[in-house]
Coordinates of C-alpha atoms in Angstrom, one line a residue:
Chain A
M1 CA 19.4 -35.3 -5.2
E2 CA 20.2 -31.9 -6.3
Y3 CA 17.5 -31.4 -9.1
D4 CA 14.9 -33.1 -7.1
I5 CA 15.1 -30.9 -4.1
L6 CA 15.3 -27.6 -6.2
E7 CA 12.2 -28.6 -8.1
K8 CA 10.2 -29.3 -4.9
S9 CA 11.3 -26.1 -3.3
A10 CA 10.4 -24.2 -6.4
G11 CA 7.1 -25.9 -6.2
L12 CA 6.6 -24.2 -2.8
V13 CA 6.6 -20.9 -4.0
A14 CA 3.8 -21.5 -6.3
S15 CA 1.7 -23.8 -3.9
D16 CA -1.8 -22.7 -2.6
E17 CA -1.3 -24.4 0.8
P18 CA -1.2 -22.4 3.9
Q19 CA 2.2 -21.1 5.0
D20 CA 2.7 -23.3 7.9
T21 CA 2.0 -26.5 5.7
R22 CA 4.5 -25.1 3.0
L23 CA 7.2 -24.7 5.6
K24 CA 6.8 -28.0 7.3
Y25 CA 7.1 -29.6 3.8
A26 CA 10.1 -27.6 3.2
A27 CA 11.8 -28.8 6.6
R28 CA 10.7 -32.2 5.8
L29 CA 12.3 -31.7 2.3
F30 CA 15.7 -30.6 3.5
I31 CA 16.1 -33.5 6.2
G32 CA 15.1 -36.1 3.4
A33 CA 17.7 -34.7 1.0
L34 CA 20.4 -34.4 3.5
P35 CA 20.8 -37.8 5.5
A36 CA 23.7 -36.3 7.5
F37 CA 21.4 -34.0 9.3
D38 CA 19.0 -34.7 12.1
E39 CA 16.8 -31.7 12.4
C40 CA 15.5 -28.7 10.4
V41 CA 14.0 -25.7 12.0
I42 CA 12.5 -22.8 10.2
Y43 CA 11.8 -19.4 11.7
V44 CA 9.7 -16.8 10.3
W45 CA 9.8 -12.8 11.1
N46 CA 6.6 -11.6 13.0
D47 CA 6.5 -7.9 12.4
N48 CA 3.9 -7.2 15.0
K49 CA 5.7 -9.3 17.7
R50 CA 9.2 -7.9 16.6
C51 CA 10.7 -11.5 16.7
M52 CA 11.1 -14.7 14.8
E53 CA 8.8 -17.4 15.5
L54 CA 9.5 -21.0 15.0
K55 CA 7.0 -22.2 12.2
A56 CA 8.3 -25.6 11.2
L57 CA 10.6 -28.3 13.0
H58 CA 11.2 -31.6 11.4
V59 CA 13.3 -34.3 13.2
K60 CA 14.6 -37.3 11.3
K61 CA 12.7 -40.6 12.0
D62 CA 15.6 -42.8 13.1
G63 CA 16.4 -43.2 16.6
G64 CA 13.6 -41.2 18.1
A65 CA 10.0 -41.1 17.1
K66 CA 9.3 -38.9 14.0
K67 CA 8.7 -35.3 15.2
S68 CA 7.2 -32.8 13.0
R69 CA 5.3 -29.8 14.2
T70 CA 4.4 -26.3 13.4
D71 CA 4.1 -23.6 15.9
S72 CA 0.7 -24.1 17.7
Y73 CA 1.0 -21.9 20.9
G74 CA -1.8 -19.5 20.7
E75 CA -2.2 -15.8 20.7
G76 CA -1.0 -14.5 24.2
A77 CA 0.1 -17.8 25.4
Q78 CA 3.8 -18.1 26.6
P79 CA 5.7 -19.7 23.6
P80 CA 7.8 -22.9 24.4
E81 CA 11.5 -22.6 24.8
G82 CA 13.2 -21.9 21.5
A83 CA 9.8 -21.1 19.8
Q84 CA 10.8 -17.5 19.3
L85 CA 14.1 -15.7 18.8
L86 CA 14.0 -12.1 19.8
Q87 CA 15.8 -9.6 17.8
D88 CA 19.5 -10.0 17.9
E89 CA 19.2 -13.5 19.6
G90 CA 20.8 -16.6 18.2
L91 CA 23.0 -17.3 15.2
A92 CA 19.8 -16.6 12.9
W93 CA 20.5 -13.0 13.4
V94 CA 24.4 -13.3 12.7
A95 CA 23.2 -15.0 9.4
I96 CA 20.6 -12.2 8.6
K97 CA 23.0 -9.4 9.4
S98 CA 25.8 -10.9 7.3
G99 CA 23.4 -12.0 4.6
K100 CA 25.4 -15.2 4.4
A101 CA 24.9 -18.9 5.8
I102 CA 26.7 -19.6 8.8
H103 CA 28.2 -23.0 10.0
A104 CA 29.3 -23.9 13.6
H105 CA 30.9 -27.1 14.4
S106 CA 32.3 -28.6 17.6
N107 CA 34.0 -31.9 18.2
A108 CA 31.8 -32.4 21.4
P109 CA 28.1 -31.7 21.2
F110 CA 27.3 -28.1 22.0
S111 CA 26.1 -27.4 25.5
E112 CA 23.0 -25.3 26.5
A113 CA 25.2 -22.2 27.1
A114 CA 27.0 -22.8 23.7
V115 CA 28.4 -19.6 22.2
W116 CA 29.4 -19.3 18.5
E117 CA 31.3 -16.2 17.4
G118 CA 30.2 -14.3 20.5
V119 CA 26.5 -15.2 20.1
R120 CA 24.6 -17.6 22.5
D121 CA 22.3 -20.0 20.9
S122 CA 20.4 -22.6 23.0
G123 CA 19.4 -24.2 19.6
L124 CA 22.9 -25.6 19.2
A125 CA 22.6 -27.7 22.4
G126 CA 23.2 -31.5 21.7
F127 CA 24.5 -31.0 18.1
K128 CA 27.9 -31.0 16.6
S129 CA 27.2 -29.4 13.3
V130 CA 24.8 -26.5 12.7
Y131 CA 24.1 -24.6 9.4
V132 CA 22.0 -21.5 9.6
W133 CA 20.8 -19.7 6.2
P134 CA 19.0 -16.4 6.2
L135 CA 15.8 -16.3 4.4
M136 CA 16.1 -13.2 2.4
D137 CA 16.2 -11.3 -0.7
S138 CA 17.3 -8.0 -1.7
S139 CA 14.2 -6.2 -0.2
G140 CA 13.9 -7.9 3.0
C141 CA 14.4 -10.4 5.5
Y142 CA 11.7 -13.0 6.2
G143 CA 13.2 -15.6 8.5
A144 CA 16.0 -18.1 8.9
M145 CA 16.5 -21.8 8.6
Y146 CA 18.7 -24.1 10.8
L147 CA 20.0 -27.5 9.7
K148 CA 21.4 -29.5 12.7
S149 CA 23.4 -32.7 13.0
R150 CA 24.3 -34.8 16.0
K151 CA 27.3 -36.0 14.3
K152 CA 29.8 -33.8 12.6
A153 CA 28.5 -33.2 9.0
V154 CA 29.9 -30.9 6.5
L155 CA 28.2 -29.9 3.4
T156 CA 30.1 -29.9 0.0
A157 CA 30.2 -26.8 -2.1
G158 CA 27.6 -28.2 -4.5
E159 CA 25.3 -29.1 -1.6
K160 CA 25.6 -25.6 -0.2
R161 CA 24.7 -23.9 -3.6
V162 CA 21.7 -26.2 -3.8
I163 CA 20.5 -25.4 -0.1
R164 CA 21.2 -21.8 -0.7
T165 CA 18.8 -21.8 -3.8
A166 CA 16.1 -24.0 -2.0
A167 CA 16.4 -21.7 1.1
F168 CA 15.7 -18.8 -1.4
H169 CA 12.7 -20.4 -2.8
T170 CA 11.5 -21.0 1.0
A171 CA 12.0 -17.2 1.5
M172 CA 10.2 -16.4 -1.6
A173 CA 7.2 -18.7 -0.5
I174 CA 7.0 -16.6 2.8
K175 CA 7.2 -13.4 0.9
F176 CA 4.5 -14.1 -1.4
E177 CA 2.3 -15.3 1.2
W178 CA 2.9 -11.9 3.1
L179 CA 2.2 -10.0 -0.2
A180 CA -0.9 -11.8 -0.8
R181 CA -2.2 -11.2 2.8
R182 CA -1.2 -7.5 2.8
Q183 CA -3.2 -7.2 -0.5
I184 CA -6.2 -8.7 0.9
I185 CA -6.1 -6.3 3.9
E186 CA -5.4 -3.3 1.7
H187 CA -8.1 -4.2 -0.7
G188 CA -10.6 -4.4 2.1
E189 CA -9.4 -1.1 3.4
L190 CA -9.7 0.6 0.0
K191 CA -13.2 -0.9 -0.4
G192 CA -14.2 0.6 3.1
L193 CA -12.6 3.9 2.4
K194 CA -14.3 4.1 -1.0
K195 CA -17.7 3.4 0.4
K196 CA -17.1 6.0 3.2
L197 CA -16.1 8.6 0.6
V198 CA -19.1 8.0 -1.6
N199 CA -21.3 8.4 1.3
A200 CA -19.5 11.4 2.5
E201 CA -19.6 13.1 -0.8
R202 CA -23.6 12.3 -1.3
L203 CA -23.8 14.1 2.2
M204 CA -21.9 17.0 1.2
A205 CA -24.0 17.4 -2.0
L206 CA -27.1 17.1 0.2
G207 CA -25.8 19.7 2.4
D208 CA -24.9 22.1 -0.3
M209 CA -28.4 21.7 -1.9
A210 CA -30.1 22.5 1.5
A211 CA -27.9 25.6 1.7
S212 CA -28.8 26.8 -1.8
I213 CA -32.6 26.1 -1.0
A214 CA -32.0 28.1 2.3
H215 CA -30.7 31.1 0.4
E216 CA -33.6 31.2 -2.1
I217 CA -35.9 30.9 1.0
K218 CA -34.0 33.7 2.9
N219 CA -35.2 36.8 1.1
P220 CA -39.0 36.1 0.8
L221 CA -38.9 35.0 4.4
V222 CA -37.5 38.4 5.5
S223 CA -40.1 40.2 3.8
L224 CA -42.8 37.8 5.2
G225 CA -41.5 38.4 8.7
G226 CA -40.8 42.0 8.2
F227 CA -44.6 42.7 7.1
A228 CA -45.9 40.3 9.8
L229 CA -43.9 42.5 12.5
R230 CA -45.5 45.6 10.8
L231 CA -48.9 44.1 11.0
R232 CA -48.2 43.4 14.7
S233 CA -47.3 47.0 15.3
K234 CA -50.3 48.4 13.3
L235 CA -53.0 46.2 14.7
G236 CA -52.5 47.0 18.2
A237 CA -52.3 44.4 21.2
D238 CA -56.2 44.1 21.5
S239 CA -56.9 43.2 17.9
P240 CA -58.7 39.8 17.6
H241 CA -56.2 39.0 14.6
M242 CA -53.2 39.4 16.9
P243 CA -52.9 35.6 17.7
Y244 CA -52.7 34.9 13.9
V245 CA -50.0 37.3 13.4
E246 CA -48.0 35.9 16.5
M247 CA -48.4 32.6 14.9
M248 CA -46.8 33.7 11.6
L249 CA -44.0 35.4 13.4
A250 CA -43.3 32.4 15.5
E251 CA -43.2 30.2 12.3
V252 CA -41.1 32.6 10.5
A253 CA -38.6 32.7 13.3
K254 CA -38.4 29.0 13.2
I255 CA -37.7 28.8 9.5
E256 CA -35.3 31.8 9.9
K257 CA -33.3 29.8 12.5
T258 CA -33.0 26.8 10.1
M259 CA -32.0 29.1 7.3
N260 CA -29.2 30.8 9.1
G261 CA -27.9 27.4 9.9
A262 CA -27.9 26.4 6.4
L263 CA -26.4 29.6 5.1
R264 CA -23.4 29.3 7.6
H265 CA -22.8 26.2 5.4
L266 CA -22.7 28.0 2.1
K267 CA -19.4 29.7 3.2
D268 CA -17.6 26.2 3.0
S269 CA -16.6 26.6 -0.5
L270 CA -14.3 29.4 0.3
L271 CA -11.5 28.1 2.6
E272 CA -9.1 30.6 3.8
L273 CA -6.2 28.2 5.0
T274 CA -3.7 29.2 7.5
R275 CA -1.3 27.0 9.4
S276 CA -2.4 26.3 12.9
D277 CA -2.2 23.6 15.4
L278 CA -4.9 21.1 16.2
N279 CA -4.3 21.1 20.1
W280 CA -4.7 24.8 20.1
I281 CA -7.9 24.7 18.1
L282 CA -9.5 22.2 20.2
E283 CA -8.6 24.0 23.3
E284 CA -10.1 27.3 22.0
A285 CA -13.3 25.7 20.9
A286 CA -13.7 24.0 24.3
A287 CA -13.1 27.4 26.2
V288 CA -16.3 28.8 24.7
F289 CA -18.2 26.1 26.6
E290 CA -16.7 26.6 30.0
D291 CA -20.1 27.9 31.4
D292 CA -22.0 25.1 30.0
F293 CA -19.6 22.5 31.3
K294 CA -20.1 24.0 34.8
G295 CA -23.7 24.3 34.3
C296 CA -24.5 20.9 33.3
G297 CA -22.0 19.1 35.8
I298 CA -19.8 17.9 33.0
E299 CA -16.1 17.0 33.8
V300 CA -13.8 17.8 31.1
I301 CA -10.7 15.6 30.5
K302 CA -8.1 16.7 28.2
E303 CA -5.5 14.2 26.7
F304 CA -3.6 16.2 24.4
H305 CA -0.9 15.2 22.1
N306 CA 2.4 16.1 23.4
G307 CA 3.9 17.8 20.5
P308 CA 3.1 19.9 17.5
M309 CA 0.1 19.0 15.3
P310 CA 0.3 21.4 12.3
V311 CA -2.8 21.4 10.1
D312 CA -3.7 24.0 7.5
V313 CA -7.3 25.2 8.1
D314 CA -9.8 27.7 7.8
M315 CA -10.0 28.7 11.4
E316 CA -13.5 30.2 11.4
Q317 CA -14.7 27.0 9.5
L318 CA -13.0 24.6 11.9
K319 CA -14.4 26.6 14.8
I320 CA -17.9 26.0 13.5
A321 CA -17.2 22.2 12.9
F322 CA -15.8 21.8 16.6
D323 CA -18.5 24.0 18.2
N324 CA -21.2 21.7 16.8
L325 CA -19.4 18.5 17.9
I326 CA -18.9 19.9 21.5
A327 CA -22.5 21.3 21.7
N328 CA -23.8 17.9 20.6
A329 CA -21.7 16.3 23.3
I330 CA -23.0 18.8 25.9
Q331 CA -26.6 18.2 24.8
S332 CA -26.2 14.3 25.2
M333 CA -25.0 14.9 28.9
K334 CA -27.5 17.7 30.2
H335 CA -27.6 15.9 33.7
G336 CA -23.8 15.6 33.9
G337 CA -21.1 13.4 32.5
T338 CA -17.6 13.2 31.2
L339 CA -16.3 14.8 28.1
R340 CA -13.0 13.5 26.9
L341 CA -11.0 15.7 24.6
K342 CA -8.1 13.9 23.1
T343 CA -5.7 14.7 20.1
M344 CA -3.2 12.3 18.7
T345 CA -1.2 11.8 15.4
R346 CA -1.9 8.6 13.4
G347 CA 0.2 8.2 10.4
V348 CA -0.6 11.0 8.1
W349 CA -3.5 12.3 10.3
A350 CA -3.9 14.7 13.0
V351 CA -6.9 13.3 15.0
A352 CA -9.0 15.2 17.5
E353 CA -11.4 13.0 19.4
I354 CA -14.5 14.4 21.2
A355 CA -15.9 11.6 23.4
D356 CA -19.2 12.0 25.5
S357 CA -20.6 9.7 28.2
G358 CA -24.2 10.6 27.0
G359 CA -25.4 7.0 26.3
G360 CA -24.5 7.0 22.6
I361 CA -26.5 7.3 19.5
D362 CA -29.5 5.1 19.0
P363 CA -28.4 2.5 16.5
R364 CA -31.4 3.1 14.4
H365 CA -30.3 6.7 13.9
L366 CA -26.7 6.2 13.4
G367 CA -27.0 6.1 9.5
Q368 CA -28.8 9.2 9.4
I369 CA -26.8 11.5 11.8
F370 CA -25.1 13.3 8.8
N371 CA -28.1 13.8 6.9
P372 CA -29.3 17.4 6.5
F373 CA -32.5 18.1 8.6
F374 CA -32.4 14.8 10.6
T375 CA -32.7 15.8 14.1
T376 CA -34.0 13.9 17.5
K377 CA -34.0 17.3 19.4
D378 CA -37.0 19.4 19.6
D379 CA -35.3 22.6 18.7
G380 CA -32.7 21.0 16.6
T381 CA -32.1 22.1 12.9
G382 CA -30.6 19.0 11.9
L383 CA -27.7 21.0 10.2
G384 CA -25.0 20.7 12.8
L385 CA -23.5 17.4 11.9
P386 CA -24.1 17.7 8.2
I387 CA -22.1 21.1 8.3
T388 CA -19.5 19.7 10.2
N389 CA -18.9 16.8 7.9
S390 CA -18.9 19.2 5.0
I391 CA -16.3 21.3 6.7
I392 CA -14.1 18.4 7.5
M393 CA -14.5 16.9 4.1
R394 CA -13.4 20.0 2.3
H395 CA -10.3 20.1 4.5
H396 CA -9.6 16.7 3.1
G397 CA -10.4 15.2 6.3
I398 CA -12.7 12.6 7.7
I399 CA -14.9 12.1 10.7
D400 CA -15.2 8.6 12.3
V401 CA -18.0 7.8 14.8
I402 CA -17.4 5.4 17.5
N403 CA -20.8 4.4 19.1
D404 CA -20.8 2.6 22.3
V405 CA -24.4 2.3 22.9
G406 CA -25.6 2.8 26.6
V407 CA -22.0 4.4 27.2
G408 CA -21.3 7.3 24.8
A409 CA -20.4 8.5 21.5
T410 CA -16.9 9.5 20.0
F411 CA -16.5 11.8 17.1
A412 CA -13.0 11.4 15.5
V413 CA -12.1 14.3 13.4
K414 CA -9.1 13.4 11.2
L415 CA -7.2 16.1 9.3
P416 CA -4.2 15.8 7.1
L417 CA -0.9 16.7 9.0
A418 CA 0.7 19.8 7.4
V419 CA 4.1 19.2 6.0
Chain B
M1 CA -35.0 68.2 6.4
K2 CA -35.9 64.7 5.7
K3 CA -32.9 62.3 5.3
K4 CA -33.1 60.6 1.8
I5 CA -32.2 56.9 1.8
L6 CA -31.8 54.9 -1.5
V7 CA -32.7 51.2 -1.1
V8 CA -31.3 48.9 -3.7
D9 CA -32.5 45.2 -3.8
D10 CA -33.8 43.0 -6.5
E11 CA -36.6 41.6 -4.1
E12 CA -39.8 43.6 -4.6
G13 CA -41.1 42.6 -1.1
L14 CA -38.0 43.7 0.6
R15 CA -38.1 47.1 -1.2
L16 CA -41.6 47.6 0.0
L17 CA -40.7 46.5 3.5
Y18 CA -37.8 48.8 3.8
K19 CA -39.8 51.8 2.2
E20 CA -42.6 51.4 4.7
E21 CA -40.5 50.9 7.7
L22 CA -38.0 53.7 7.0
E23 CA -40.9 56.2 6.2
D24 CA -42.3 55.4 9.5
E25 CA -39.1 56.3 10.9
G26 CA -39.2 59.7 9.1
A27 CA -37.0 59.2 6.2
A28 CA -37.7 59.7 2.5
V29 CA -37.0 56.6 0.5
E30 CA -36.0 56.0 -3.3
L31 CA -36.1 52.5 -4.6
A32 CA -33.8 50.8 -7.2
S33 CA -34.3 47.2 -8.2
S34 CA -30.8 46.9 -9.7
G35 CA -27.4 48.4 -9.9
P36 CA -27.8 50.5 -12.9
E37 CA -31.1 51.8 -11.8
A38 CA -29.4 52.8 -8.4
L39 CA -26.5 54.6 -10.4
S40 CA -29.1 56.6 -12.4
K41 CA -31.0 57.5 -9.2
L42 CA -27.9 58.8 -7.6
E43 CA -27.3 61.1 -10.6
G44 CA -30.4 63.3 -10.1
N45 CA -31.0 63.0 -6.5
S46 CA -29.1 64.0 -3.3
I47 CA -29.0 60.8 -1.3
D48 CA -27.9 60.8 2.4
L49 CA -27.4 56.9 2.6
I50 CA -27.6 53.8 0.6
L51 CA -28.9 50.6 1.7
L52 CA -27.4 48.1 -0.8
D53 CA -28.1 44.3 -1.4
I54 CA -25.1 42.2 -2.5
K55 CA -26.6 39.4 -4.5
M56 CA -28.3 40.8 -7.6
P57 CA -28.5 39.7 -10.9
G58 CA -26.2 41.4 -13.5
M59 CA -24.3 44.1 -11.6
D60 CA -23.9 42.7 -8.0
G61 CA -23.7 44.8 -4.8
V62 CA -19.9 44.7 -4.4
E63 CA -19.4 46.1 -7.8
V64 CA -22.2 48.9 -7.3
L65 CA -20.3 49.7 -4.0
R66 CA -17.1 50.3 -5.8
M67 CA -18.7 52.6 -8.4
V68 CA -20.5 54.5 -5.7
K69 CA -17.3 55.0 -3.6
E70 CA -15.4 56.2 -6.7
R71 CA -18.0 59.0 -7.5
W72 CA -19.8 59.7 -4.4
K73 CA -17.4 58.8 -1.8
D74 CA -19.3 60.7 1.0
I75 CA -22.4 58.8 0.8
P76 CA -22.4 56.1 3.4
V77 CA -23.4 52.7 2.2
I78 CA -24.9 50.0 4.3
L79 CA -24.4 46.3 2.8
C80 CA -27.4 44.2 3.5
T81 CA -27.2 40.4 2.6
A82 CA -28.4 36.9 3.4
Y83 CA -24.9 35.7 3.7
P84 CA -22.9 36.4 6.7
H85 CA -19.6 35.4 5.0
Y86 CA -19.4 38.5 2.7
K87 CA -17.9 40.2 5.7
H88 CA -14.6 38.6 4.7
D89 CA -14.7 39.6 1.2
F90 CA -12.2 42.4 0.3
G91 CA -14.6 44.0 -1.9
T92 CA -17.1 44.8 1.0
W93 CA -14.6 46.5 3.2
A94 CA -15.3 49.8 1.6
S95 CA -18.9 49.8 3.1
D96 CA -19.7 51.8 6.2
A97 CA -21.6 48.9 7.7
Y98 CA -22.6 45.2 7.1
V99 CA -26.0 44.0 8.2
V100 CA -27.2 40.5 7.7
K101 CA -30.9 40.4 6.5
S102 CA -33.4 39.5 9.3
S103 CA -37.2 40.1 9.3
D104 CA -36.4 41.9 12.5
L105 CA -35.3 45.3 11.2
T106 CA -34.2 46.8 14.5
E107 CA -30.5 46.3 14.0
L108 CA -30.6 47.9 10.5
K109 CA -32.5 50.9 11.7
Q110 CA -30.1 51.3 14.6
T111 CA -27.2 51.2 12.1
I112 CA -28.8 53.7 9.9
R113 CA -29.6 56.2 13.0
D114 CA -25.8 55.7 13.9
I115 CA -24.3 56.5 10.7
L116 CA -26.6 59.3 9.8
A117 CA -25.9 60.9 13.4
K118 CA -22.1 60.8 12.5
K119 CA -22.7 62.6 9.2

């Protein structure tokens, strides 16, 4: 029996079957190998729910009908009695905490309210002998396994050793499944992050190029505009050439406005970092727009993180970034709306969210909003968001856009929390 | 007596623009297209004010400013540039004023008037 069960339990570790199938197989394996026992139950720790869930139950054939199931209650549904073991509930937790198998024996069957070593465990009810193994290794705990007998049953020292090893195999089967699942998730996240980074870097390069072009244009533009102004003062208001001069001046002014936007961007390479607080920065940035909020009938809701949010930033740069985002939000709500300013910490990030109720961004434009010179506004330069993106990137941060078409857009600025 | 202003800029169009505009205001204007040329003009002339571009090939405006302030510390210097951000550069702090270039010279002319009035 011994080698047979060990060979099979070792096979569980390498199996490609889904976890539930493997555990069901394990439960059947234990009951098949130990005829004195009637029932095998395997619980697996669920990190999200912070409890252990019943994943496999195998009941011996003789007497009653064969029962073998894995957990099948759906997400959100109330689990059946005994399908969950909350933290510190039942003998499983005693086994896990001590790191050793526990056995409970009683001359009469245990009752519903059975207490063993100070711990209540309804899973004992109706049985006379129950063994519990922790499913763990040196780096963590993955679950617990119960072997239950309606008669009094005692395992020999040899049997215990074999079951301990087989239980370890079961734990490893669970662990490998976890690791594989985590790898898939992390790989997906990494791929997404890489794509985003490549995109953000491309946009930063575009922004830099726009800025250097702007500088080359600025000087000749000043002399063009300057001489046009001289022409205007020399010609006199009644000159028939005046409309041409006015046209020149208007066009120069338009280019100058764009150029100034792009030139602000040039500063980005020189960051003067000081320790600041993201709550304070957002508060300061919003304060500038008080009149606009009133003028446009915009209600401002502030949900600030209740605690320090230290960030190392170039204050002037960051102010430009938040100015741009808040100004955009206001422009999307010219006829009133709600501006939600929210800050929070998320892992290594200090996050500031600027959410408007301006109907969101046309999905056709979403891919272009960070491109320099892309604008949907009549008087826009198309540099606000590219500059904002570049500033945040240079602070090793990132901007997430959550677009709720028909409702509004949320720009989430994530900056590394200073340590 | 006419005030004499030295304009230092590597852009020919801008030199000409400043010259015409400032002469209209009643100043005498000397032109230099580079740092070294500006320094040699300072040797032989009595200059009342310097209008200095920052971004020039070779010797840049910040360097010219430093040399001017070492030898002619009483001549006021207005830094004039396309970049607003030089304001935070320590090297520019020795200047008497800082004007961002614009085709509208109103601000520049006002700054010149203010500085010359103080002299």
